Structure formats: C-alpha cells, structure tokens
Tab-separated table of C-alpha atoms and ligand atoms in Angstrom:
chain	number	residue	atom	x	y	z
A	1	MET	CA	102.448	69.106	100.552
A	2	GLU	CA	101.568	68.163	97.416
A	3	GLY	CA	99.628	69.794	95.459
A	4	LEU	CA	99.281	73.623	95.766
A	5	LYS	CA	101.896	74.748	92.826
A	6	GLY	CA	100.122	77.215	91.209
A	7	LYS	CA	96.918	76.620	92.681
A	8	ILE	CA	93.828	79.650	93.106
A	9	VAL	CA	94.204	80.207	96.562
A	10	LEU	CA	91.459	82.489	97.781
A	11	VAL	CA	92.106	83.863	101.882
A	12	THR	CA	89.634	86.624	103.038
A	13	GLY	CA	90.442	88.458	105.635
A	14	GLY	CA	93.395	88.576	104.550
A	15	SER	CA	95.297	91.414	105.519
A	16	ARG	CA	96.527	90.028	108.795
A	17	GLY	CA	96.938	87.400	111.372
A	18	ILE	CA	95.764	84.486	110.489
A	19	GLY	CA	94.939	84.921	107.223
A	20	ARG	CA	98.012	87.264	105.927
A	21	SER	CA	100.069	84.550	107.590
A	22	ILE	CA	97.903	81.390	105.662
A	23	ALA	CA	98.716	83.053	102.447
A	24	ARG	CA	101.934	83.229	102.604
A	25	ALA	CA	102.323	79.959	103.563
A	26	PHE	CA	100.196	79.373	100.267
A	27	ALA	CA	102.561	81.542	98.540
A	28	ALA	CA	105.237	80.006	98.965
A	29	HIS	CA	104.488	76.886	98.113
A	30	GLY	CA	103.958	78.104	95.442
A	31	SER	CA	99.878	78.831	94.595
A	32	GLN	CA	98.537	81.655	93.241
A	33	VAL	CA	96.822	83.733	96.326
A	34	VAL	CA	94.547	86.657	96.203
A	35	LEU	CA	94.066	88.246	99.738
A	36	THR	CA	90.303	90.140	100.325
A	37	GLY	CA	89.610	92.685	102.671
A	38	ARG	CA	88.201	95.339	103.573
A	39	THR	CA	91.869	98.473	102.368
A	40	GLN	CA	93.085	98.106	99.414
A	41	ALA	CA	96.342	100.151	101.303
A	42	THR	CA	97.016	97.019	104.049
A	43	LEU	CA	96.205	93.942	101.850
A	44	GLU	CA	98.664	95.318	99.353
A	45	SER	CA	101.428	95.550	101.580
A	46	VAL	CA	100.547	92.117	102.761
A	47	ALA	CA	100.268	91.441	98.892
A	48	GLU	CA	104.455	93.407	98.381
A	49	GLU	CA	105.143	91.290	100.964
A	50	ILE	CA	104.982	88.040	99.426
A	51	HIS	CA	105.945	89.306	96.045
A	52	ARG	CA	109.118	90.289	97.526
A	53	LEU	CA	109.853	86.992	98.977
A	54	GLY	CA	108.879	85.996	95.237
A	55	GLY	CA	105.915	84.587	95.446
A	56	LYS	CA	102.033	85.528	93.909
A	57	ALA	CA	98.643	87.497	95.349
A	58	LEU	CA	97.151	89.599	94.487
A	59	PRO	CA	95.323	92.465	96.874
A	60	LEU	CA	91.845	92.775	95.351
A	61	THR	CA	88.829	94.497	98.952
A	62	CYS	CA	85.912	92.418	99.003
A	63	ASP	CA	83.480	92.846	102.671
A	64	VAL	CA	82.286	89.325	103.004
A	65	THR	CA	79.208	90.475	104.172
A	66	HIS	CA	78.108	91.838	100.710
A	67	LYS	CA	77.387	89.433	98.556
A	68	GLU	CA	77.269	91.856	95.739
A	69	GLN	CA	80.909	92.546	96.820
A	70	VAL	CA	81.686	88.517	96.639
A	71	GLU	CA	79.994	88.403	93.122
A	72	ALA	CA	82.205	91.122	92.139
A	73	LEU	CA	84.665	89.534	93.488
A	74	LYS	CA	84.530	86.361	91.705
A	75	ASP	CA	84.231	88.170	88.490
A	76	LYS	CA	87.770	89.308	89.658
A	77	VAL	CA	89.213	86.989	89.933
A	78	THR	CA	87.669	85.432	87.161
A	79	SER	CA	89.006	86.317	84.292
A	80	GLN	CA	92.538	87.469	85.987
A	81	LEU	CA	93.726	84.578	87.249
A	82	GLY	CA	90.784	81.393	86.748
A	83	PRO	CA	88.880	79.658	89.553
A	84	VAL	CA	89.344	80.090	92.967
A	85	GLN	CA	90.516	75.943	93.876
A	86	VAL	CA	91.252	76.767	97.319
A	87	LEU	CA	88.325	79.555	99.941
A	88	ILE	CA	90.561	79.967	102.996
A	89	ASN	CA	87.089	81.412	105.500
A	90	ASN	CA	88.819	83.195	107.393
A	91	ALA	CA	87.392	86.590	108.099
A	92	GLY	CA	86.121	87.045	111.956
A	93	ILE	CA	85.309	89.838	114.529
A	94	ALA	CA	85.261	88.353	117.956
A	95	PRO	CA	84.342	90.933	119.915
A	96	ALA	CA	83.201	90.340	124.096
A	97	ALA	CA	80.308	90.888	125.608
A	98	GLY	CA	78.055	89.570	128.397
A	99	PHE	CA	74.623	88.263	126.861
A	100	LEU	CA	72.570	91.278	128.578
A	101	GLU	CA	75.001	94.225	127.445
A	102	MET	CA	75.210	93.232	124.595
A	103	ALA	CA	73.615	94.978	122.492
A	104	ASP	CA	71.437	93.870	119.345
A	105	ASN	CA	73.618	94.863	116.404
A	106	LEU	CA	77.375	93.440	117.655
A	107	TRP	CA	74.599	89.893	118.230
A	108	GLU	CA	74.327	90.607	114.346
A	109	GLU	CA	77.344	91.704	113.487
A	110	VAL	CA	78.857	89.005	114.763
A	111	LEU	CA	76.536	86.665	113.016
A	112	ARG	CA	76.930	88.147	109.717
A	113	VAL	CA	81.168	88.681	109.587
A	114	ASN	CA	81.105	84.827	110.784
A	115	LEU	CA	78.866	83.408	109.351
A	116	THR	CA	77.407	84.881	107.010
A	117	GLY	CA	80.247	85.564	105.379
A	118	THR	CA	81.511	82.187	105.230
A	119	TYR	CA	77.522	80.919	103.978
A	120	TYR	CA	78.102	84.001	100.521
A	121	CYS	CA	81.560	83.064	100.209
A	122	SER	CA	80.730	79.575	99.648
A	123	LYS	CA	78.136	80.097	97.757
A	124	VAL	CA	79.620	81.968	94.951
A	125	PHE	CA	82.782	79.966	94.480
A	126	LEU	CA	81.560	76.755	95.490
A	127	PRO	CA	80.293	76.537	91.526
A	128	GLU	CA	82.611	76.533	90.191
A	129	MET	CA	85.021	73.927	92.511
A	130	ILE	CA	82.269	72.169	91.154
A	131	ALA	CA	81.599	72.313	88.326
A	132	SER	CA	86.370	71.666	87.616
A	133	ARG	CA	85.423	68.341	89.572
A	134	TRP	CA	88.109	69.208	92.875
A	135	GLY	CA	88.282	72.429	95.813
A	136	ARG	CA	88.848	72.268	98.849
A	137	ILE	CA	86.896	75.061	101.339
A	138	ILE	CA	88.265	75.955	104.940
A	139	ASN	CA	86.974	77.823	107.811
A	140	ILE	CA	88.796	79.799	110.223
A	141	ALA	CA	86.576	78.144	113.011
A	142	SER	CA	87.731	77.934	116.610
A	143	ILE	CA	87.164	75.501	119.612
A	144	VAL	CA	83.897	77.854	120.506
A	145	ALA	CA	82.427	76.361	116.923
A	146	LYS	CA	82.379	72.731	119.793
A	147	VAL	CA	83.055	74.634	123.532
A	148	ALA	CA	81.236	77.544	125.122
A	149	PHE	CA	83.272	80.503	126.605
A	150	SER	CA	81.186	83.574	128.819
A	151	HIS	CA	80.972	86.736	127.185
A	152	THR	CA	80.993	85.008	124.288
A	153	SER	CA	77.466	84.316	123.261
A	154	ALA	CA	77.179	85.253	119.718
A	155	TYR	CA	81.100	85.086	119.245
A	156	THR	CA	80.080	80.746	120.166
A	157	THR	CA	76.833	81.389	118.392
A	158	SER	CA	78.509	82.081	115.246
A	159	LYS	CA	81.061	79.859	115.577
A	160	HIS	CA	78.842	76.103	116.748
A	161	ALA	CA	76.892	77.852	113.484
A	162	VAL	CA	79.941	77.379	111.347
A	163	LEU	CA	80.678	73.731	111.885
A	164	GLY	CA	77.097	72.917	110.539
A	165	LEU	CA	76.848	74.457	107.875
A	166	THR	CA	80.651	72.610	107.823
A	167	ARG	CA	79.765	68.798	108.224
A	168	ALA	CA	76.304	69.488	106.411
A	169	LEU	CA	78.390	70.763	103.490
A	170	ALA	CA	80.771	68.796	103.242
A	171	LEU	CA	78.233	65.873	103.314
A	172	GLU	CA	76.173	68.077	100.601
A	173	MET	CA	80.263	67.565	98.295
A	174	ALA	CA	80.873	64.159	99.431
A	175	ARG	CA	81.829	62.932	96.080
A	176	SER	CA	81.169	65.863	93.713
A	177	GLY	CA	85.596	66.793	94.589
A	178	VAL	CA	85.072	69.200	96.732
A	179	THR	CA	86.227	68.287	100.765
A	180	VAL	CA	85.059	71.220	103.639
A	181	ASN	CA	86.512	70.970	106.259
A	182	ALA	CA	87.141	73.604	109.983
A	183	ILE	CA	90.404	74.905	111.630
A	184	CYS	CA	89.590	75.381	115.593
A	185	PRO	CA	92.079	77.395	116.681
A	186	GLY	CA	92.515	78.169	121.326
A	187	TYR	CA	93.521	81.658	121.112
A	188	VAL	CA	96.262	82.323	118.516
A	189	GLU	CA	98.522	85.146	118.648
A	190	THR	CA	97.243	88.042	116.345
A	191	ASP	CA	96.244	91.250	116.888
A	192	LEU	CA	92.067	89.886	117.538
A	193	THR	CA	93.798	88.300	120.536
A	194	LEU	CA	95.379	90.943	122.258
A	195	ASN	CA	92.126	93.662	121.852
A	196	ASN	CA	90.762	90.729	123.552
A	197	ALA	CA	93.448	90.567	126.097
A	198	LYS	CA	92.983	94.931	127.130
A	199	LEU	CA	88.688	94.197	127.311
A	200	MET	CA	89.375	91.747	130.400
A	201	ALA	CA	93.244	94.308	131.691
A	202	GLU	CA	90.239	96.787	131.165
A	203	LYS	CA	87.338	95.220	133.078
A	204	THR	CA	88.927	92.832	136.115
A	205	GLY	CA	92.092	95.422	135.821
A	206	LYS	CA	94.221	93.075	136.427
A	207	GLY	CA	96.420	93.973	133.767
A	208	VAL	CA	97.420	93.253	129.667
A	209	GLU	CA	100.233	90.689	130.854
A	210	GLU	CA	97.494	89.076	133.174
A	211	ALA	CA	95.157	88.821	130.789
A	212	LEU	CA	97.066	86.848	128.304
A	213	LYS	CA	98.170	85.206	130.862
A	214	LEU	CA	94.917	83.183	132.113
A	215	MET	CA	94.480	83.184	128.303
A	216	LYS	CA	97.695	80.843	128.409
A	217	GLY	CA	97.197	79.600	131.042
A	218	SER	CA	94.219	78.082	129.617
A	219	SER	CA	96.183	75.668	127.021
A	220	PRO	CA	97.745	72.437	128.529
A	221	GLN	CA	100.675	73.577	127.139
A	222	GLN	CA	100.727	76.636	128.393
A	223	ARG	CA	101.358	78.846	125.081
A	224	LEU	CA	100.032	80.233	122.471
A	225	ILE	CA	99.483	79.548	119.446
A	226	ALA	CA	101.384	81.462	116.475
A	227	PRO	CA	99.867	82.256	113.300
A	228	ALA	CA	101.899	79.681	111.213
A	229	GLU	CA	100.862	76.881	112.609
A	230	VAL	CA	97.795	77.717	111.857
A	231	ALA	CA	98.462	78.046	109.340
A	232	GLU	CA	100.071	74.390	108.377
A	233	LEU	CA	97.550	72.794	108.600
A	234	ALA	CA	95.834	75.102	106.319
A	235	LEU	CA	98.097	73.976	103.686
A	236	MET	CA	97.951	69.945	104.906
A	237	LEU	CA	94.138	70.540	104.561
A	238	ALA	CA	94.373	72.256	100.964
A	239	SER	CA	97.199	69.616	99.213
A	240	LYS	CA	96.802	66.405	98.002
A	241	SER	CA	97.588	63.768	101.100
A	242	ALA	CA	94.007	65.236	102.571
A	243	ASP	CA	91.357	64.139	99.849
A	244	GLY	CA	89.761	61.630	101.792
A	245	ILE	CA	89.732	63.797	105.046
A	246	THR	CA	86.670	66.409	104.548
A	247	GLY	CA	83.318	67.446	107.643
A	248	GLN	CA	85.743	67.829	110.125
A	249	ALA	CA	86.844	70.449	112.694
A	250	ILE	CA	90.800	69.761	113.766
A	251	ASN	CA	91.645	71.516	117.556
A	252	ILE	CA	95.025	73.318	117.412
A	253	ASP	CA	94.917	74.574	120.087
A	254	GLY	CA	97.930	73.040	122.296
A	255	GLY	CA	95.789	69.940	124.114
A	256	ALA	CA	92.062	72.486	125.961
A	257	VAL	CA	89.634	70.509	123.397
A	258	MET	CA	89.839	67.470	123.664
A	259	VAL	CA	86.155	66.824	121.403
B	1	NAD	P1	92.219	89.161	113.508
B	1	NAD	O1	91.424	90.597	114.091
B	1	NAD	O2	93.667	89.274	113.041
B	1	NAD	O3	91.290	88.614	111.485
B	1	NAD	C1	91.039	89.394	111.049
B	1	NAD	C2	90.845	90.285	109.453
B	1	NAD	O4	89.118	89.790	109.638
B	1	NAD	C3	91.549	91.217	109.266
B	1	NAD	O5	91.813	91.208	108.645
B	1	NAD	C4	89.635	91.846	109.266
B	1	NAD	O6	90.236	92.841	107.929
B	1	NAD	C5	88.901	91.394	108.385
B	1	NAD	N1	87.631	91.040	108.350
B	1	NAD	C6	86.809	91.197	109.648
B	1	NAD	N2	85.649	91.825	109.071
B	1	NAD	C7	85.275	91.133	107.970
B	1	NAD	C8	84.231	91.725	106.973
B	1	NAD	N3	83.369	92.286	106.996
B	1	NAD	N4	84.700	91.220	105.062
B	1	NAD	C9	86.656	91.226	105.274
B	1	NAD	N5	87.547	90.963	106.324
B	1	NAD	C10	86.904	90.929	106.789
B	1	NAD	O7	91.349	87.769	113.369
B	1	NAD	P2	92.133	86.762	113.575
B	1	NAD	O8	92.846	86.569	114.800
B	1	NAD	O9	93.365	86.218	112.241
B	1	NAD	O10	91.158	85.918	113.874
B	1	NAD	C11	91.953	85.081	111.680
B	1	NAD	C12	90.315	84.319	112.122
B	1	NAD	O11	90.650	83.293	112.874
B	1	NAD	C13	88.954	84.335	112.836
B	1	NAD	O12	87.650	84.444	111.914
B	1	NAD	C14	89.069	84.308	113.755
B	1	NAD	O13	87.488	83.289	115.189
B	1	NAD	C15	89.317	83.028	114.511
B	1	NAD	N6	90.444	82.330	114.985
B	1	NAD	C16	90.928	83.175	115.940
B	1	NAD	C17	91.479	83.018	117.112
B	1	NAD	C18	92.481	83.915	117.615
B	1	NAD	O14	93.398	83.896	119.134
B	1	NAD	N7	92.842	85.055	116.690
B	1	NAD	C19	90.997	82.111	117.911
B	1	NAD	C20	90.223	81.000	117.327
B	1	NAD	C21	90.210	81.715	115.569
C-alpha cells in the first residue's frame, strides 16, 4: 500500500468496531491517526493499543453531530499534527424500528449522525485537502445504501443519502486531487451487529445465535465480514493506487448485493 506512511488520517467513531480496526490498520502502515468519538477514555484505550504496537494515534473527542465540535477538532488537529489528508467518515448508528412505531426523534438522530455528521466532517476538512491538492474522503456506508432491509427505514434512508453525497462530492472534486468513495459493508462482526441480533432475538423469541445465523445466511459466503476486511479496503482506497477511483461505492458483503 503505497503512500500511507506519514499521512494524517482522521477516523470518526474510532473507539470500537470498524473504526477501531481502520485506525489500527492505518497506524500499522505508518499513518498518523486521529481517533475521534464521544468518550475520551475509550479513545485513549484504543490509542494506547496502537502505541503499544508501535503506531501513532491522537485521541480527541468530537460528536460529529455538532459542527462547532468538528471545527474545534480541525483546529486541534491542524495545530498539533497538520491538515487532515484522509477522512474516514465511519461514526454511525443503526437502531432498528418499524416505520409506524419509530419515534420521530429516532429518525432525526439517525439522519443527524449518519448523514449530517458525514456532511459536517466533509465540509470542515475538505478545504485543507483542496488547498494541498490531495485528499481522500472515505464514507463507511452500507449495502443498505443500495438496497433496503425491513425495519431500517431511517438507517436505509441515511445510507442512501450518504451514497448520494459521495457521488455528488466526487464529481465536484474530480479535478481537485481529492477522491470521495464509499465502502458498503454487509453484516460486520461488531457491537452494532450484535445489538441488532439481540433486538431481533427479543422480537422473534428465537435467540441471539439464531439471529446471527440468519444474518450470516443473508450472505452467499454464509458469514459475517470481519472489521479488518473493511479496514483493508479503506487502506486501498487511501493508497496511491486508488488515484483514479472516485465516486464509487464498493460492496464488501460476501456477494449479497451485486449492484
Ligand atoms: P459500532 O457501534 O461498533 O461503532 C460505531 C462508532 O460510532 C462508535 O465508536 C460510536 O461511539 C461512534 N459514534 C456514534 N455516534 C457518534 C457521534 N454522534 N459522534 C461521534 N461518534 C459517534 O458500529 P460499527 O459496526 O463499527 O459501524 C461503523 C460504521 O459502519 C457505521 O457507520 C455503520 O453504519 C457502518 N456499517 C456497519 C455494519 C455492521 O454490520 N456492523 C454494516 C454496514 C455498515
């Protein structure tokens, strides 16, 4: 993976799951990782883990739904490390709910975190990328950016919109040196998936193992994706070899969705 060493890489939602795995992978390739999330203690424990492995990580709190926090984050990162060169918009929530039962504030929160958070971070960190004529924005979307699952109307809507933003921004940035892409995972082995399996188990009375089996069964490979596999794809999209890849939404789902 050429071109990752020394790069300043910001990962939102870096305290666990896919974000943690992406942060570890970039640090292992010599990038300077900025880990953000809402809880300093959990960010620090991931940063310590990365330091123990010989990597560089700076833990800084930021709730992506507050633009002033994203702007303050930018000021801190720029003064401590320099401009962010790779932005991984990973922070996300995926609460399941039937459309009619869903509380309005759940709808609003999902859109605020998944879509507006991605918008704020892109808006705040993009100008420095344009100024240096190089940058990468990688949005962790989902296969529900392309297809829909029942009881996920807010989540599905937010991820379809993230994909729309990815494509529109990629076009605007096409000659700026900045690429904008989305990664679309199927079910990944993280807390988010486990929590949804527990919810599914409660609703159906089938048990968590059975719910996980159903999730695995939705993939032709009959398995969950490991967070490290998503991280490998993020590394590739950030690397020199991906200069010509922009506006794309790459599925990593064992063949479940083929569009
Ligand atoms: P996770 O719940 O394990 O981690 C999500 C991270 O986002 C956590 O660190 C959390 O603290 C952070 N976060 C949530 N709200 C935030 C906010 N307002 N500000 C800052 N950070 C916030 O989930 P995950 O499975 O690692 O998911 C990461 C991303 O991948 C999400 O965008 C999710 O939609 C997407 N995704 C996950 C799966 C899956 O099966 N797990 C599949 C497709 C896409």
